[in-house]
CSV table of C-alpha atoms and ligand atoms in Angstrom, one decimal:
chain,number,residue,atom,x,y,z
A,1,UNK,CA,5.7,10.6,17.3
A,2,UNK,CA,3.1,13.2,16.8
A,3,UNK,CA,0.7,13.9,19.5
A,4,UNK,CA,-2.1,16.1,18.7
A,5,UNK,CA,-4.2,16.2,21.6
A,6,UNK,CA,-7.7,17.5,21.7
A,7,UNK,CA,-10.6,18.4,24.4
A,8,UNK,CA,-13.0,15.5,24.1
A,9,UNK,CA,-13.7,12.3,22.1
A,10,UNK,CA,-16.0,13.8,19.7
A,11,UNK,CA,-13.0,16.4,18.7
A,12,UNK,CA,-10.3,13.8,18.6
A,13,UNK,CA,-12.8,11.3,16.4
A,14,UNK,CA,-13.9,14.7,14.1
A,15,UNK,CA,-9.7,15.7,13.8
A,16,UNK,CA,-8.8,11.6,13.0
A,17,UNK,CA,-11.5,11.2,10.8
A,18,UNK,CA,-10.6,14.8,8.7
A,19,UNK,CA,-6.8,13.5,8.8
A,20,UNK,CA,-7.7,9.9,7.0
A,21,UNK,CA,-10.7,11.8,4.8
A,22,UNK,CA,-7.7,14.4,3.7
A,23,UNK,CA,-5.2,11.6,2.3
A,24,UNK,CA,-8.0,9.3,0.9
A,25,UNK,CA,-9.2,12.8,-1.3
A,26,UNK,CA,-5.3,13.5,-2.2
A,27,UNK,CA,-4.2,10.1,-2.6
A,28,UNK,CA,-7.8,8.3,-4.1
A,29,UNK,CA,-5.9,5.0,-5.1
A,30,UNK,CA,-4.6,4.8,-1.3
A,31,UNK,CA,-4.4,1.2,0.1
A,32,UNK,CA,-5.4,2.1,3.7
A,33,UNK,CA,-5.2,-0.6,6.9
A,34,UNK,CA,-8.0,-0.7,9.0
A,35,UNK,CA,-8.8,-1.1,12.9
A,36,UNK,CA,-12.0,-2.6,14.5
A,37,UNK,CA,-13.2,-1.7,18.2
A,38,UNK,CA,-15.4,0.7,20.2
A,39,UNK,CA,-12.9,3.5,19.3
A,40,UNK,CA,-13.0,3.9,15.6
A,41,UNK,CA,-17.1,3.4,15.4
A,42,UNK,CA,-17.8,7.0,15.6
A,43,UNK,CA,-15.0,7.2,13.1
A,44,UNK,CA,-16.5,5.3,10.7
A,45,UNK,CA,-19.8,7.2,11.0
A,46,UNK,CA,-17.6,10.3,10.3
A,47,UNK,CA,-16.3,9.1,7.1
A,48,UNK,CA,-20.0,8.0,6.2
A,49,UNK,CA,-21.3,10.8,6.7
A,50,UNK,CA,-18.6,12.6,4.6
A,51,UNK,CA,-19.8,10.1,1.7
A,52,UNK,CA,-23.2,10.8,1.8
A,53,UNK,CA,-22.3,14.6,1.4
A,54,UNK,CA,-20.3,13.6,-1.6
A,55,UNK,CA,-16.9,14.9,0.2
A,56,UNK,CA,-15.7,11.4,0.0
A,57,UNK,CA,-15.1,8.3,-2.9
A,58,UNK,CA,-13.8,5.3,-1.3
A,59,UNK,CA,-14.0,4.0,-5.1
A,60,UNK,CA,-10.3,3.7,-5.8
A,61,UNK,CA,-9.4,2.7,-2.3
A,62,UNK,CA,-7.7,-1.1,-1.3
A,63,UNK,CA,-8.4,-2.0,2.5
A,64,UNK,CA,-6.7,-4.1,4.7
A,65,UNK,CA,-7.8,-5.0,8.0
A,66,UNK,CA,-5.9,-5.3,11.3
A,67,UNK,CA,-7.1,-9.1,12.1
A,68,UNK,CA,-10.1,-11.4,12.7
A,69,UNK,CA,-11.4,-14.2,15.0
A,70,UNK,CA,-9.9,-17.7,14.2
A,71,UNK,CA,-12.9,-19.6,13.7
A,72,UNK,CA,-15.5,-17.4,12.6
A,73,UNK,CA,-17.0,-17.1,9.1
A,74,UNK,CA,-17.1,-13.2,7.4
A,75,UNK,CA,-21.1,-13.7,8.1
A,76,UNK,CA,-20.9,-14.6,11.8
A,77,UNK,CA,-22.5,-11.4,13.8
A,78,UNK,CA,-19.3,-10.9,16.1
A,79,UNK,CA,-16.6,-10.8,13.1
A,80,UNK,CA,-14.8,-8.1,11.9
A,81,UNK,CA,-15.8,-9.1,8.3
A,82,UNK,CA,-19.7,-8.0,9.7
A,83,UNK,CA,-18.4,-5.1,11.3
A,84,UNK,CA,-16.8,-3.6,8.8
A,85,UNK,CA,-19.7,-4.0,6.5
A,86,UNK,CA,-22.3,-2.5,9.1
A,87,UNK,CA,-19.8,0.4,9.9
A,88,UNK,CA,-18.1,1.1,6.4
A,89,UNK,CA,-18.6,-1.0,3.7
A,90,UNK,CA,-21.9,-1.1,2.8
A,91,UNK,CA,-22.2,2.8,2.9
A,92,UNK,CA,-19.5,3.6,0.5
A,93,UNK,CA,-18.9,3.2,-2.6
A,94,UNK,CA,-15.8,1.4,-2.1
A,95,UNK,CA,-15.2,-2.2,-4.4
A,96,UNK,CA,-15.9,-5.1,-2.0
A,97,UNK,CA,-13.2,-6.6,-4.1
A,98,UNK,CA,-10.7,-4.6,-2.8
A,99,UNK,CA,-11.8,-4.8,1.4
A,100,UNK,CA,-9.7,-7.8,2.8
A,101,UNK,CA,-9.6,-9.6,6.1
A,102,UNK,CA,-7.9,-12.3,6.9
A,103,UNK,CA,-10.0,-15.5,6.9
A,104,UNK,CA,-11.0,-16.3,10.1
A,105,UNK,CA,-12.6,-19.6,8.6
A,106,UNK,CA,-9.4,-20.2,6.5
A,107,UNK,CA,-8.9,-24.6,6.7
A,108,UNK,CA,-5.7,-23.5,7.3
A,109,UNK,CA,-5.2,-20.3,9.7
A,110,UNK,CA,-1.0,-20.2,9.4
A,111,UNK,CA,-1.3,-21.1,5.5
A,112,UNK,CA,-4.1,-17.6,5.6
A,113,UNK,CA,-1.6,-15.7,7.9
A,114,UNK,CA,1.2,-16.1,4.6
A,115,UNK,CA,-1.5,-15.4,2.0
A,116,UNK,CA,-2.5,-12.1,4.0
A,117,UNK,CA,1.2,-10.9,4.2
A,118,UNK,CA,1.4,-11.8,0.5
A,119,UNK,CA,-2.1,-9.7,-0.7
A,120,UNK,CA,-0.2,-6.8,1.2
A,121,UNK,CA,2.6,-6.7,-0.4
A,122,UNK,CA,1.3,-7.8,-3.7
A,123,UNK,CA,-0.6,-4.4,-3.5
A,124,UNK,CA,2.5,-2.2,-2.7
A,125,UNK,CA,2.4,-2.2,1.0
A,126,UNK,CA,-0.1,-0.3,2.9
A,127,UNK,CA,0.0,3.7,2.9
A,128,UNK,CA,-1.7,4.6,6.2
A,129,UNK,CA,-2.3,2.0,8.7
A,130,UNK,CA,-5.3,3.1,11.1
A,131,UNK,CA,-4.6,1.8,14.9
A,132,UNK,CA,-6.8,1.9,18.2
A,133,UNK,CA,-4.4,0.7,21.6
A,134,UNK,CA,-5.6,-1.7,23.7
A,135,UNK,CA,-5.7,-1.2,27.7
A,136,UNK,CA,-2.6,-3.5,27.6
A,137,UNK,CA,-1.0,-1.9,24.9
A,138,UNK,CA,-2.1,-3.9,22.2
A,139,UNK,CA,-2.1,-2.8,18.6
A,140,UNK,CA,-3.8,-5.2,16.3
A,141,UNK,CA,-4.1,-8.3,18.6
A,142,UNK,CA,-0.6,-8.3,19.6
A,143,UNK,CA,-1.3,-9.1,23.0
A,144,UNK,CA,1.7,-8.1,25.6
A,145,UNK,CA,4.9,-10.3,24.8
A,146,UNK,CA,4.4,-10.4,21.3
A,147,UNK,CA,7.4,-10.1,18.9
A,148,UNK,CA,8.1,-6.3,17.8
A,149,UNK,CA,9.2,-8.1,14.3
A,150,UNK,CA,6.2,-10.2,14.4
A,151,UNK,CA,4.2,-10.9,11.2
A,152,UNK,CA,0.4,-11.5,10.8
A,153,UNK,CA,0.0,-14.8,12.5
A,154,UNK,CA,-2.3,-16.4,14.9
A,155,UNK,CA,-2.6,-14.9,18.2
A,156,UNK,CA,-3.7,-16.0,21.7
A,157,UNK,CA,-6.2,-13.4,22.8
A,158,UNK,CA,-5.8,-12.4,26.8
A,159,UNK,CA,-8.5,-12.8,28.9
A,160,UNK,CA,-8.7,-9.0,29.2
A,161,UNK,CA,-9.1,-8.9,25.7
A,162,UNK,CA,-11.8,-11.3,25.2
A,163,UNK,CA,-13.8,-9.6,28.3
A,164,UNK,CA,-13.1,-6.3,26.7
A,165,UNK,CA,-14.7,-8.0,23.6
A,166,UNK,CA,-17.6,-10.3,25.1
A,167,UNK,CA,-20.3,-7.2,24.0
A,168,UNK,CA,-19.8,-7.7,20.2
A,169,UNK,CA,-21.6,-11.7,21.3
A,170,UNK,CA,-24.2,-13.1,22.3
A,171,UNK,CA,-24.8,-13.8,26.0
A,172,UNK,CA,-23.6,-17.7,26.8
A,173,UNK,CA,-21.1,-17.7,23.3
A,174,UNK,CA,-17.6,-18.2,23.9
A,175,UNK,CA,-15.5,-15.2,22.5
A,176,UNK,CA,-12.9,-16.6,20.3
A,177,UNK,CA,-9.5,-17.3,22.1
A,178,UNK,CA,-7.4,-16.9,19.0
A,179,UNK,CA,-7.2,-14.3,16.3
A,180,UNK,CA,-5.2,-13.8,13.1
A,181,UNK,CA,-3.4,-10.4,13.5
A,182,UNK,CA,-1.2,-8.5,11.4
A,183,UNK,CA,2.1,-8.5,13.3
A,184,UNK,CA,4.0,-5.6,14.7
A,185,UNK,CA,6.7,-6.2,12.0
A,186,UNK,CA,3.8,-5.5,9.7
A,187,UNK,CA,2.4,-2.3,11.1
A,188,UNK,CA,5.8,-0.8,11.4
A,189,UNK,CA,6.4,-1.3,7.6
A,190,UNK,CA,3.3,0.6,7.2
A,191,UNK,CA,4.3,4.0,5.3
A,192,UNK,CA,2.3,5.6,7.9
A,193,UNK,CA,0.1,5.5,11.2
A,194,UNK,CA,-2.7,7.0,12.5
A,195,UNK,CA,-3.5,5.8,16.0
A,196,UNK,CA,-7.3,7.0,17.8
A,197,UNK,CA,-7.6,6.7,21.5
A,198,UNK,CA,-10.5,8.4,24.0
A,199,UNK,CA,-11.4,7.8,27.3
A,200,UNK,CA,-9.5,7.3,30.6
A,201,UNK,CA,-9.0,3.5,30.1
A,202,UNK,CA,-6.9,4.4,27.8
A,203,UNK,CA,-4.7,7.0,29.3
A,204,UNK,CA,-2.6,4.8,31.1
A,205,UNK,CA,-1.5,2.4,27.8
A,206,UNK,CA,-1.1,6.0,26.1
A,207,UNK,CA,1.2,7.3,28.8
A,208,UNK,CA,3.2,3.9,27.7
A,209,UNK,CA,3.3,3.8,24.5
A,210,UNK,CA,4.5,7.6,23.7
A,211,UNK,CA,6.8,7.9,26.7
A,212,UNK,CA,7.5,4.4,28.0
A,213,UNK,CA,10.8,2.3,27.4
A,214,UNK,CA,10.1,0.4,24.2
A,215,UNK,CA,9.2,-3.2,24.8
A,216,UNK,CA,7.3,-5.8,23.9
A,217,UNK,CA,5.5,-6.0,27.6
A,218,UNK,CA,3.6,-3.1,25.5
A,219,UNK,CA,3.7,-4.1,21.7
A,220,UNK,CA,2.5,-0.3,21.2
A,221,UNK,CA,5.9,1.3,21.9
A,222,UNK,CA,7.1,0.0,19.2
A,223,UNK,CA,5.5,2.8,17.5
A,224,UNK,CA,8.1,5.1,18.9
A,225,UNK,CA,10.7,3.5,16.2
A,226,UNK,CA,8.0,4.5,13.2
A,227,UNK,CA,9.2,7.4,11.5
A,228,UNK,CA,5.7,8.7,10.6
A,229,UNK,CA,3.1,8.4,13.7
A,230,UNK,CA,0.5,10.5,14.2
A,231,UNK,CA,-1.3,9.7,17.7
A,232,UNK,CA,-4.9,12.0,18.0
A,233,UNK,CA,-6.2,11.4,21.8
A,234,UNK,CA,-8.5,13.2,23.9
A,235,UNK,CA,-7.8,15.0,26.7
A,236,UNK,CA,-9.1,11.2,28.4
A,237,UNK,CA,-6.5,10.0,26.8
A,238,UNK,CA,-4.0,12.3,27.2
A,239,UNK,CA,-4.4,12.5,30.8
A,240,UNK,CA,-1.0,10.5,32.2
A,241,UNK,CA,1.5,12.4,30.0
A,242,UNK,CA,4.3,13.8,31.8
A,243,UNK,CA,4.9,15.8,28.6
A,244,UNK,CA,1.3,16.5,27.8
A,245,UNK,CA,2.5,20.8,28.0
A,246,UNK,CA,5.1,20.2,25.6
A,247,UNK,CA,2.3,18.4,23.0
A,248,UNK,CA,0.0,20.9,23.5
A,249,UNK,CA,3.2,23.5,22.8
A,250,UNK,CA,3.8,22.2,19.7
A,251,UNK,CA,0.6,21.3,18.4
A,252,UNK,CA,-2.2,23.6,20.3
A,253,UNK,CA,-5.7,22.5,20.4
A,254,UNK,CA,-4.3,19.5,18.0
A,255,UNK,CA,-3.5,21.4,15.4
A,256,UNK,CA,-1.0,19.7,12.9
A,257,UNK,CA,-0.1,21.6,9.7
A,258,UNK,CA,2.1,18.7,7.8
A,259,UNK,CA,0.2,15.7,7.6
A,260,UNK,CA,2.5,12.9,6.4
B,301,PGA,P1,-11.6,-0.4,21.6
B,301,PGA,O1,-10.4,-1.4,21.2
B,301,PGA,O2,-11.6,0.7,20.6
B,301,PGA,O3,-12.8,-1.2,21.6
B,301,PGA,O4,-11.2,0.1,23.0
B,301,PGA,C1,-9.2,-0.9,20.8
B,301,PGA,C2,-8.2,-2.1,20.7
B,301,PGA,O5,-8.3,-3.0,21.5
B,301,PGA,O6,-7.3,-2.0,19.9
């Protein structure tokens, strides 16, 4: 795994966001997969503004989201279908028709679960798969426990989770207690990663993921089995490596010359 490490959030978010703007300008047909969260907001306002300069077409690109409430319709305020409009979507100039989600609404959520593995693979497989990390460990909403060959499938959300995620509702409304997510079988068959994470919540799931035992008690290890993973973190972030000297050897200030 790659770990680029820089001093603050707003470096890590400017050196994530030039890493994803990079491929999308050499590879403008890419077929990116997407994360949701606090984390990859300023993100997203990165690659807007990038846009608006005219750095940056999103017009050949196919998205794939990480996952989405069970139960919620792409208009509901607290879905991932509305967040991704507000934050991306309707910014850029990229094809709505080529943005999918899973269907939160679906009649049917283990019948959408198939049909979502199906539109991936139907479009070649995903190039560069965007990932945030839970304070568990999550990626996607692959709680703790959760199969490292899993495939997108309904999940039951933690209780951490849904606190972690009570600010995106309205007070009194129940936080959905099941998503679909993209399993960890489909992450890993992503051609690539990118994985954002700032702040000292995060530094102790960090800590896990790059240097603890893999297992599925913390579904992000099984990152360290991806040949091509690129984790940017702040210093925040960074903070409980034992091997943080050695990343900052190899890659000083975060500097990465081959960007796979
Ligand atoms: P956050 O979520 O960016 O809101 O911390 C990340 C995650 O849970 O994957």
């Amino acid at each position: 795994m790659k770990v680029l490490i820089l001093e603050d959030a707003a470096a890590a978010v400017a050196r994530a966001a030039g890493l994803v703007s990079a491929t999308v300008i050499s590879r403008p047909e890419i077929v990116l997969g997407l994360a949701t969260g606090g984390t990859m907001l300023p993100l997203y306002a990165d690659l807007r503004r990038r846009h608006a300069e005219g750095s940056l077409s999103f017009a050949g690109v196919t998205t794939f989201n990480l996952d989405e409430y069970v139960g919620l319709a792409p208009a509901h305020p607290g879905s991932y279908h509305t967040y991704m409009r507000e934050a991306l979507f309707d910014h850029v100039d990229i094809d709505p028709a080529r943005t999918h989600l899973p269907r939160g609404d679906a009649a049917d959520p283990r019948a959408e679960a198939q049909r979502y593995e199906q539109a991936i693979t139907d479009r070649g497989g995903i190039d560069l798969q965007l990932l945030g990390i839970g304070r568990n460990g999550h990626i996607g909403f692959n709680e703790p426990t959760s199969s490292l060959g899993s495939r997108t499938r309904i999940k039951t959300l933690t209780i951490e989770t849904r606190e972690a995620n009570r600010r995106y509702f309205t007070e009194g409304e129940e936080v959905p207690r099941y998503a679909l997510s993209m399993g960890i079988g489909t992450i890993m068959e992503a051609r690539a990663c990118l994985l954002l994470a700032t702040g000292s919540t995060k530094a102790e799931a960090c800590a896990r993921m790059i240097e603890g035992a893999i297992g599925a008690a913390c579904p992000a290890t099984a990152l360290q089995m991806h040949p091509r993973v690129t984790a940017v973190l702040d210093r925040e972030a960074a903070a409980a490596l034992e091997l943080k000297d050695y990343y900052d050897h190899v890659h000083p200030e975060g500097g990465d010359t081959v960007f796979d």
